mmCIF file with all atom_site columns, C-alpha atoms in Angstrom:
data_model
loop_
_atom_site.group_PDB
_atom_site.id
_atom_site.type_symbol
_atom_site.label_atom_id
_atom_site.label_alt_id
_atom_site.label_comp_id
_atom_site.label_asym_id
_atom_site.label_entity_id
_atom_site.label_seq_id
_atom_site.pdbx_PDB_ins_code
_atom_site.Cartn_x
_atom_site.Cartn_y
_atom_site.Cartn_z
_atom_site.occupancy
_atom_site.B_iso_or_equiv
_atom_site.pdbx_formal_charge
_atom_site.auth_seq_id
_atom_site.auth_comp_id
_atom_site.auth_asym_id
_atom_site.auth_atom_id
_atom_site.pdbx_PDB_model_num
ATOM 1   C CA . UNK A 1 1   ? -45.160 -228.277 60.678 1.00 0.00 ? 1   UNK A CA 1
ATOM 2   C CA . UNK A 1 2   ? -46.490 -228.536 64.113 1.00 0.00 ? 2   UNK A CA 1
ATOM 3   C CA . UNK A 1 3   ? -49.473 -226.430 63.302 1.00 0.00 ? 3   UNK A CA 1
ATOM 4   C CA . UNK A 1 4   ? -50.081 -228.847 59.976 1.00 0.00 ? 4   UNK A CA 1
ATOM 5   C CA . UNK A 1 5   ? -49.702 -232.183 62.000 1.00 0.00 ? 5   UNK A CA 1
ATOM 6   C CA . UNK A 1 6   ? -52.260 -230.479 64.496 1.00 0.00 ? 6   UNK A CA 1
ATOM 7   C CA . UNK A 1 7   ? -54.360 -229.535 61.674 1.00 0.00 ? 7   UNK A CA 1
ATOM 8   C CA . UNK A 1 8   ? -54.250 -233.068 60.307 1.00 0.00 ? 8   UNK A CA 1
ATOM 9   C CA . UNK A 1 9   ? -55.039 -234.665 63.367 1.00 0.00 ? 9   UNK A CA 1
ATOM 10  C CA . UNK A 1 10  ? -57.805 -232.320 64.043 1.00 0.00 ? 10  UNK A CA 1
ATOM 11  C CA . UNK A 1 11  ? -59.533 -233.421 60.518 1.00 0.00 ? 11  UNK A CA 1
ATOM 12  C CA . UNK A 1 12  ? -58.386 -237.192 60.570 1.00 0.00 ? 12  UNK A CA 1
ATOM 13  C CA . UNK A 1 13  ? -58.533 -238.025 64.044 1.00 0.00 ? 13  UNK A CA 1
ATOM 14  C CA . UNK A 1 14  ? -55.073 -239.374 64.191 1.00 0.00 ? 14  UNK A CA 1
ATOM 15  C CA . UNK A 1 15  ? -51.651 -239.193 62.514 1.00 0.00 ? 15  UNK A CA 1
ATOM 16  C CA . UNK A 1 16  ? -50.523 -242.660 62.732 1.00 0.00 ? 16  UNK A CA 1
ATOM 17  C CA . UNK A 1 17  ? -51.027 -244.505 59.794 1.00 0.00 ? 17  UNK A CA 1
ATOM 18  C CA . UNK A 1 18  ? -52.338 -242.049 57.675 1.00 0.00 ? 18  UNK A CA 1
ATOM 19  C CA . UNK A 1 19  ? -50.661 -240.908 54.495 1.00 0.00 ? 19  UNK A CA 1
ATOM 20  C CA . UNK A 1 20  ? -49.577 -237.537 53.329 1.00 0.00 ? 20  UNK A CA 1
ATOM 21  C CA . UNK A 1 21  ? -48.400 -236.635 49.656 1.00 0.00 ? 21  UNK A CA 1
ATOM 22  C CA . UNK A 1 22  ? -46.385 -233.183 49.400 1.00 0.00 ? 22  UNK A CA 1
ATOM 23  C CA . UNK A 1 23  ? -46.645 -232.355 45.736 1.00 0.00 ? 23  UNK A CA 1
ATOM 24  C CA . UNK A 1 24  ? -43.923 -229.722 44.267 1.00 0.00 ? 24  UNK A CA 1
ATOM 25  C CA . UNK A 1 25  ? -40.207 -228.663 44.926 1.00 0.00 ? 25  UNK A CA 1
ATOM 26  C CA . UNK A 1 26  ? -38.419 -230.765 47.544 1.00 0.00 ? 26  UNK A CA 1
ATOM 27  C CA . UNK A 1 27  ? -37.672 -227.678 49.290 1.00 0.00 ? 27  UNK A CA 1
ATOM 28  C CA . UNK A 1 28  ? -37.486 -226.872 53.091 1.00 0.00 ? 28  UNK A CA 1
ATOM 29  C CA . UNK A 1 29  ? -41.413 -227.381 53.493 1.00 0.00 ? 29  UNK A CA 1
ATOM 30  C CA . UNK A 1 30  ? -41.110 -230.712 51.807 1.00 0.00 ? 30  UNK A CA 1
ATOM 31  C CA . UNK A 1 31  ? -38.112 -231.569 54.249 1.00 0.00 ? 31  UNK A CA 1
ATOM 32  C CA . UNK A 1 32  ? -39.990 -230.538 57.328 1.00 0.00 ? 32  UNK A CA 1
ATOM 33  C CA . UNK A 1 33  ? -43.068 -232.666 56.280 1.00 0.00 ? 33  UNK A CA 1
ATOM 34  C CA . UNK A 1 34  ? -41.176 -235.629 55.742 1.00 0.00 ? 34  UNK A CA 1
ATOM 35  C CA . UNK A 1 35  ? -39.140 -235.368 59.177 1.00 0.00 ? 35  UNK A CA 1
ATOM 36  C CA . UNK A 1 36  ? -42.559 -234.475 61.171 1.00 0.00 ? 36  UNK A CA 1
ATOM 37  C CA . UNK A 1 37  ? -44.959 -236.699 59.179 1.00 0.00 ? 37  UNK A CA 1
ATOM 38  C CA . UNK A 1 38  ? -42.547 -239.765 59.724 1.00 0.00 ? 38  UNK A CA 1
ATOM 39  C CA . UNK A 1 39  ? -41.560 -239.092 63.212 1.00 0.00 ? 39  UNK A CA 1
ATOM 40  C CA . UNK A 1 40  ? -45.256 -238.868 64.022 1.00 0.00 ? 40  UNK A CA 1
ATOM 41  C CA . UNK A 1 41  ? -46.081 -242.274 62.332 1.00 0.00 ? 41  UNK A CA 1
ATOM 42  C CA . UNK A 1 42  ? -47.508 -240.940 59.176 1.00 0.00 ? 42  UNK A CA 1
ATOM 43  C CA . UNK A 1 43  ? -46.521 -242.415 55.767 1.00 0.00 ? 43  UNK A CA 1
ATOM 44  C CA . UNK A 1 44  ? -45.226 -239.678 53.240 1.00 0.00 ? 44  UNK A CA 1
ATOM 45  C CA . UNK A 1 45  ? -44.732 -239.311 49.400 1.00 0.00 ? 45  UNK A CA 1
ATOM 46  C CA . UNK A 1 46  ? -43.251 -236.534 47.680 1.00 0.00 ? 46  UNK A CA 1
ATOM 47  C CA . UNK A 1 47  ? -44.284 -235.910 44.149 1.00 0.00 ? 47  UNK A CA 1
ATOM 48  C CA . UNK A 1 48  ? -41.843 -233.828 42.278 1.00 0.00 ? 48  UNK A CA 1
ATOM 49  C CA . UNK A 1 49  ? -40.425 -233.396 38.644 1.00 0.00 ? 49  UNK A CA 1
ATOM 50  C CA . UNK A 1 50  ? -36.824 -234.873 38.060 1.00 0.00 ? 50  UNK A CA 1
ATOM 51  C CA . UNK A 1 51  ? -34.268 -232.557 39.663 1.00 0.00 ? 51  UNK A CA 1
ATOM 52  C CA . UNK A 1 52  ? -36.214 -231.072 42.319 1.00 0.00 ? 52  UNK A CA 1
ATOM 53  C CA . UNK A 1 53  ? -36.125 -233.740 44.528 1.00 0.00 ? 53  UNK A CA 1
ATOM 54  C CA . UNK A 1 54  ? -35.201 -233.424 48.476 1.00 0.00 ? 54  UNK A CA 1
ATOM 55  C CA . UNK A 1 55  ? -31.725 -233.747 49.240 1.00 0.00 ? 55  UNK A CA 1
ATOM 56  C CA . UNK A 1 56  ? -30.108 -237.133 49.716 1.00 0.00 ? 56  UNK A CA 1
ATOM 57  C CA . UNK A 1 57  ? -29.159 -236.225 53.104 1.00 0.00 ? 57  UNK A CA 1
ATOM 58  C CA . UNK A 1 58  ? -32.886 -235.680 54.250 1.00 0.00 ? 58  UNK A CA 1
ATOM 59  C CA . UNK A 1 59  ? -33.964 -238.957 52.173 1.00 0.00 ? 59  UNK A CA 1
ATOM 60  C CA . UNK A 1 60  ? -31.700 -240.755 54.154 1.00 0.00 ? 60  UNK A CA 1
ATOM 61  C CA . UNK A 1 61  ? -32.712 -239.385 57.364 1.00 0.00 ? 61  UNK A CA 1
ATOM 62  C CA . UNK A 1 62  ? -35.993 -240.136 56.201 1.00 0.00 ? 62  UNK A CA 1
ATOM 63  C CA . UNK A 1 63  ? -35.527 -243.575 55.606 1.00 0.00 ? 63  UNK A CA 1
ATOM 64  C CA . UNK A 1 64  ? -33.855 -244.023 59.286 1.00 0.00 ? 64  UNK A CA 1
ATOM 65  C CA . UNK A 1 65  ? -37.220 -242.277 61.002 1.00 0.00 ? 65  UNK A CA 1
ATOM 66  C CA . UNK A 1 66  ? -39.311 -244.374 58.692 1.00 0.00 ? 66  UNK A CA 1
ATOM 67  C CA . UNK A 1 67  ? -37.388 -247.533 60.139 1.00 0.00 ? 67  UNK A CA 1
ATOM 68  C CA . UNK A 1 68  ? -37.866 -246.550 63.735 1.00 0.00 ? 68  UNK A CA 1
ATOM 69  C CA . UNK A 1 69  ? -41.552 -245.720 63.233 1.00 0.00 ? 69  UNK A CA 1
ATOM 70  C CA . UNK A 1 70  ? -42.664 -248.634 60.943 1.00 0.00 ? 70  UNK A CA 1
ATOM 71  C CA . UNK A 1 71  ? -43.815 -246.188 58.251 1.00 0.00 ? 71  UNK A CA 1
ATOM 72  C CA . UNK A 1 72  ? -42.487 -245.185 54.645 1.00 0.00 ? 72  UNK A CA 1
ATOM 73  C CA . UNK A 1 73  ? -41.181 -242.456 52.734 1.00 0.00 ? 73  UNK A CA 1
ATOM 74  C CA . UNK A 1 74  ? -41.590 -242.564 48.704 1.00 0.00 ? 74  UNK A CA 1
ATOM 75  C CA . UNK A 1 75  ? -40.337 -240.097 46.245 1.00 0.00 ? 75  UNK A CA 1
ATOM 76  C CA . UNK A 1 76  ? -41.734 -240.051 42.645 1.00 0.00 ? 76  UNK A CA 1
ATOM 77  C CA . UNK A 1 77  ? -41.996 -238.056 39.414 1.00 0.00 ? 77  UNK A CA 1
ATOM 78  C CA . UNK A 1 78  ? -45.257 -239.890 39.246 1.00 0.00 ? 78  UNK A CA 1
ATOM 79  C CA . UNK A 1 79  ? -48.133 -237.680 40.799 1.00 0.00 ? 79  UNK A CA 1
ATOM 80  C CA . UNK A 1 80  ? -50.636 -240.927 40.266 1.00 0.00 ? 80  UNK A CA 1
ATOM 81  C CA . UNK A 1 81  ? -48.345 -242.977 42.004 1.00 0.00 ? 81  UNK A CA 1
ATOM 82  C CA . UNK A 1 82  ? -47.397 -240.703 44.807 1.00 0.00 ? 82  UNK A CA 1
ATOM 83  C CA . UNK A 1 83  ? -51.334 -239.944 45.412 1.00 0.00 ? 83  UNK A CA 1
ATOM 84  C CA . UNK A 1 84  ? -52.132 -243.628 46.097 1.00 0.00 ? 84  UNK A CA 1
ATOM 85  C CA . UNK A 1 85  ? -54.021 -244.103 49.192 1.00 0.00 ? 85  UNK A CA 1
ATOM 86  C CA . UNK A 1 86  ? -53.217 -240.344 50.461 1.00 0.00 ? 86  UNK A CA 1
ATOM 87  C CA . UNK A 1 87  ? -55.491 -238.730 53.119 1.00 0.00 ? 87  UNK A CA 1
ATOM 88  C CA . UNK A 1 88  ? -53.377 -235.266 52.997 1.00 0.00 ? 88  UNK A CA 1
ATOM 89  C CA . UNK A 1 89  ? -52.516 -233.551 49.685 1.00 0.00 ? 89  UNK A CA 1
ATOM 90  C CA . UNK A 1 90  ? -49.975 -230.745 50.591 1.00 0.00 ? 90  UNK A CA 1
ATOM 91  C CA . UNK A 1 91  ? -48.217 -228.048 48.022 1.00 0.00 ? 91  UNK A CA 1
ATOM 92  C CA . UNK A 1 92  ? -46.246 -225.125 48.464 1.00 0.00 ? 92  UNK A CA 1
ATOM 93  C CA . UNK A 1 93  ? -45.358 -222.427 45.828 1.00 0.00 ? 93  UNK A CA 1
ATOM 94  C CA . UNK A 1 94  ? -43.250 -223.266 43.069 1.00 0.00 ? 94  UNK A CA 1
ATOM 95  C CA . UNK A 1 95  ? -40.865 -220.222 43.130 1.00 0.00 ? 95  UNK A CA 1
ATOM 96  C CA . UNK A 1 96  ? -39.472 -219.770 46.305 1.00 0.00 ? 96  UNK A CA 1
ATOM 97  C CA . UNK A 1 97  ? -37.559 -216.807 47.772 1.00 0.00 ? 97  UNK A CA 1
ATOM 98  C CA . UNK A 1 98  ? -34.407 -216.701 46.027 1.00 0.00 ? 98  UNK A CA 1
ATOM 99  C CA . UNK A 1 99  ? -35.383 -218.646 42.975 1.00 0.00 ? 99  UNK A CA 1
ATOM 100 C CA . UNK A 1 100 ? -36.672 -216.063 41.009 1.00 0.00 ? 100 UNK A CA 1
ATOM 101 C CA . UNK A 1 101 ? -34.389 -216.155 38.221 1.00 0.00 ? 101 UNK A CA 1
ATOM 102 C CA . UNK A 1 102 ? -35.759 -219.701 37.639 1.00 0.00 ? 102 UNK A CA 1
ATOM 103 C CA . UNK A 1 103 ? -39.333 -218.538 37.729 1.00 0.00 ? 103 UNK A CA 1
ATOM 104 C CA . UNK A 1 104 ? -40.141 -219.512 34.001 1.00 0.00 ? 104 UNK A CA 1
ATOM 105 C CA . UNK A 1 105 ? -38.486 -222.732 34.043 1.00 0.00 ? 105 UNK A CA 1
ATOM 106 C CA . UNK A 1 106 ? -39.891 -223.799 37.111 1.00 0.00 ? 106 UNK A CA 1
ATOM 107 C CA . UNK A 1 107 ? -43.417 -222.869 36.104 1.00 0.00 ? 107 UNK A CA 1
ATOM 108 C CA . UNK A 1 108 ? -42.898 -225.348 33.034 1.00 0.00 ? 108 UNK A CA 1
ATOM 109 C CA . UNK A 1 109 ? -41.315 -227.961 35.100 1.00 0.00 ? 109 UNK A CA 1
ATOM 110 C CA . UNK A 1 110 ? -44.004 -227.920 37.626 1.00 0.00 ? 110 UNK A CA 1
ATOM 111 C CA . UNK A 1 111 ? -47.254 -227.490 35.444 1.00 0.00 ? 111 UNK A CA 1
ATOM 112 C CA . UNK A 1 112 ? -48.006 -231.209 35.709 1.00 0.00 ? 112 UNK A CA 1
ATOM 113 C CA . UNK A 1 113 ? -47.698 -230.997 39.184 1.00 0.00 ? 113 UNK A CA 1
ATOM 114 C CA . UNK A 1 114 ? -50.503 -228.455 39.903 1.00 0.00 ? 114 UNK A CA 1
ATOM 115 C CA . UNK A 1 115 ? -52.950 -229.408 42.349 1.00 0.00 ? 115 UNK A CA 1
ATOM 116 C CA . UNK A 1 116 ? -56.478 -229.515 40.795 1.00 0.00 ? 116 UNK A CA 1
ATOM 117 C CA . UNK A 1 117 ? -59.789 -231.456 41.011 1.00 0.00 ? 117 UNK A CA 1
ATOM 118 C CA . UNK A 1 118 ? -58.185 -234.206 38.852 1.00 0.00 ? 118 UNK A CA 1
ATOM 119 C CA . UNK A 1 119 ? -55.152 -234.691 41.142 1.00 0.00 ? 119 UNK A CA 1
ATOM 120 C CA . UNK A 1 120 ? -57.522 -234.449 44.170 1.00 0.00 ? 120 UNK A CA 1
ATOM 121 C CA . UNK A 1 121 ? -59.693 -237.240 42.839 1.00 0.00 ? 121 UNK A CA 1
ATOM 122 C CA . UNK A 1 122 ? -56.615 -239.585 42.966 1.00 0.00 ? 122 UNK A CA 1
ATOM 123 C CA . UNK A 1 123 ? -56.370 -239.371 46.737 1.00 0.00 ? 123 UNK A CA 1
ATOM 124 C CA . UNK A 1 124 ? -58.773 -241.231 49.062 1.00 0.00 ? 124 UNK A CA 1
ATOM 125 C CA . UNK A 1 125 ? -62.467 -240.239 49.617 1.00 0.00 ? 125 UNK A CA 1
ATOM 126 C CA . UNK A 1 126 ? -62.303 -237.560 52.329 1.00 0.00 ? 126 UNK A CA 1
ATOM 127 C CA . UNK A 1 127 ? -58.686 -236.553 51.621 1.00 0.00 ? 127 UNK A CA 1
ATOM 128 C CA . UNK A 1 128 ? -57.908 -232.721 52.783 1.00 0.00 ? 128 UNK A CA 1
ATOM 129 C CA . UNK A 1 129 ? -55.717 -230.274 50.951 1.00 0.00 ? 129 UNK A CA 1
ATOM 130 C CA . UNK A 1 130 ? -53.164 -228.193 52.676 1.00 0.00 ? 130 UNK A CA 1
ATOM 131 C CA . UNK A 1 131 ? -50.722 -225.353 51.773 1.00 0.00 ? 131 UNK A CA 1
ATOM 132 C CA . UNK A 1 132 ? -48.461 -223.243 53.948 1.00 0.00 ? 132 UNK A CA 1
ATOM 133 C CA . UNK A 1 133 ? -49.544 -220.106 52.327 1.00 0.00 ? 133 UNK A CA 1
ATOM 134 C CA . UNK A 1 134 ? -49.400 -217.805 50.612 1.00 0.00 ? 134 UNK A CA 1
ATOM 135 C CA . UNK A 1 135 ? -50.684 -219.616 47.567 1.00 0.00 ? 135 UNK A CA 1
ATOM 136 C CA . UNK A 1 136 ? -50.579 -218.500 43.890 1.00 0.00 ? 136 UNK A CA 1
ATOM 137 C CA . UNK A 1 137 ? -54.175 -219.568 43.003 1.00 0.00 ? 137 UNK A CA 1
ATOM 138 C CA . UNK A 1 138 ? -53.685 -220.909 39.101 1.00 0.00 ? 138 UNK A CA 1
ATOM 139 C CA . UNK A 1 139 ? -50.320 -222.105 39.512 1.00 0.00 ? 139 UNK A CA 1
ATOM 140 C CA . UNK A 1 140 ? -49.413 -224.672 42.456 1.00 0.00 ? 140 UNK A CA 1
ATOM 141 C CA . UNK A 1 141 ? -53.156 -224.870 43.119 1.00 0.00 ? 141 UNK A CA 1
ATOM 142 C CA . UNK A 1 142 ? -56.333 -224.105 41.322 1.00 0.00 ? 142 UNK A CA 1
ATOM 143 C CA . UNK A 1 143 ? -59.087 -221.777 43.135 1.00 0.00 ? 143 UNK A CA 1
ATOM 144 C CA . UNK A 1 144 ? -61.700 -224.462 43.006 1.00 0.00 ? 144 UNK A CA 1
ATOM 145 C CA . UNK A 1 145 ? -59.120 -226.714 45.068 1.00 0.00 ? 145 UNK A CA 1
ATOM 146 C CA . UNK A 1 146 ? -57.615 -224.182 47.652 1.00 0.00 ? 146 UNK A CA 1
ATOM 147 C CA . UNK A 1 147 ? -61.321 -222.510 48.125 1.00 0.00 ? 147 UNK A CA 1
ATOM 148 C CA . UNK A 1 148 ? -63.362 -226.167 48.203 1.00 0.00 ? 148 UNK A CA 1
ATOM 149 C CA . UNK A 1 149 ? -64.544 -228.372 50.519 1.00 0.00 ? 149 UNK A CA 1
ATOM 150 C CA . UNK A 1 150 ? -61.583 -230.286 51.083 1.00 0.00 ? 150 UNK A CA 1
ATOM 151 C CA . UNK A 1 151 ? -59.140 -227.360 51.922 1.00 0.00 ? 151 UNK A CA 1
ATOM 152 C CA . UNK A 1 152 ? -58.269 -226.706 55.440 1.00 0.00 ? 152 UNK A CA 1
ATOM 153 C CA . UNK A 1 153 ? -55.863 -223.835 54.930 1.00 0.00 ? 153 UNK A CA 1
ATOM 154 C CA . UNK A 1 154 ? -57.974 -221.466 57.066 1.00 0.00 ? 154 UNK A CA 1
ATOM 155 C CA . UNK A 1 155 ? -57.776 -224.086 60.013 1.00 0.00 ? 155 UNK A CA 1
ATOM 156 C CA . UNK A 1 156 ? -54.002 -224.708 59.340 1.00 0.00 ? 156 UNK A CA 1
ATOM 157 C CA . UNK A 1 157 ? -53.205 -221.060 59.531 1.00 0.00 ? 157 UNK A CA 1
ATOM 158 C CA . UNK A 1 158 ? -55.122 -220.624 62.791 1.00 0.00 ? 158 UNK A CA 1
ATOM 159 C CA . UNK A 1 159 ? -53.180 -223.307 64.164 1.00 0.00 ? 159 UNK A CA 1
ATOM 160 C CA . UNK A 1 160 ? -49.788 -221.709 63.501 1.00 0.00 ? 160 UNK A CA 1
ATOM 161 C CA . UNK A 1 161 ? -50.773 -219.210 66.096 1.00 0.00 ? 161 UNK A CA 1
ATOM 162 C CA . UNK A 1 162 ? -51.443 -221.887 68.803 1.00 0.00 ? 162 UNK A CA 1
ATOM 163 C CA . UNK A 1 163 ? -48.380 -223.694 67.936 1.00 0.00 ? 163 UNK A CA 1
ATOM 164 C CA . UNK A 1 164 ? -46.176 -220.885 68.122 1.00 0.00 ? 164 UNK A CA 1
ATOM 165 C CA . UNK A 1 165 ? -47.868 -219.985 71.328 1.00 0.00 ? 165 UNK A CA 1
ATOM 166 C CA . UNK A 1 166 ? -46.915 -223.417 72.713 1.00 0.00 ? 166 UNK A CA 1
ATOM 167 C CA . UNK A 1 167 ? -43.340 -223.099 71.746 1.00 0.00 ? 167 UNK A CA 1
ATOM 168 C CA . UNK A 1 168 ? -43.298 -219.525 73.406 1.00 0.00 ? 168 UNK A CA 1
ATOM 169 C CA . UNK A 1 169 ? -45.011 -220.581 76.578 1.00 0.00 ? 169 UNK A CA 1
ATOM 170 C CA . UNK A 1 170 ? -42.569 -223.792 76.652 1.00 0.00 ? 170 UNK A CA 1
ATOM 171 C CA . UNK A 1 171 ? -39.461 -221.495 76.254 1.00 0.00 ? 171 UNK A CA 1
ATOM 172 C CA . UNK A 1 172 ? -40.454 -218.743 78.380 1.00 0.00 ? 172 UNK A CA 1
ATOM 173 C CA . UNK A 1 173 ? -42.003 -220.592 81.419 1.00 0.00 ? 173 UNK A CA 1
#
């Protein structure tokens, strides 16, 4: 998430006041983006099917961080609501390691949450698309989005190296 926040800052100029929408499973990636985004002054919205929301513990902590930083967290099963006034659209795979037995059900449940050009058009003009990779084109994101002009996935991937070097430097010096 450090690399993701760095990438957003590079493309949007700042983090404060920007809005990030994570679309997908309320998993570890969603949890990290919630915490990181709110701590840095971003508004965060989560769009996920019912039953796949982030844990109540994370949401309770998120409300505290939002109050501390004057931001807001929202969770909705309506992608249109979640994408209102969004500067960053972020998704992840629908089937994480360990969830393979649920693949067929997850693909059915998440199909309306696929990031495609129609969904991207609901975000602000100039919104960027992010994905922590690896991505499955045609599932959680269409090829025209992940390979399109709004996608910053390669900058995001490069920034992972820089963020990891910074953490190593901090702890090894």
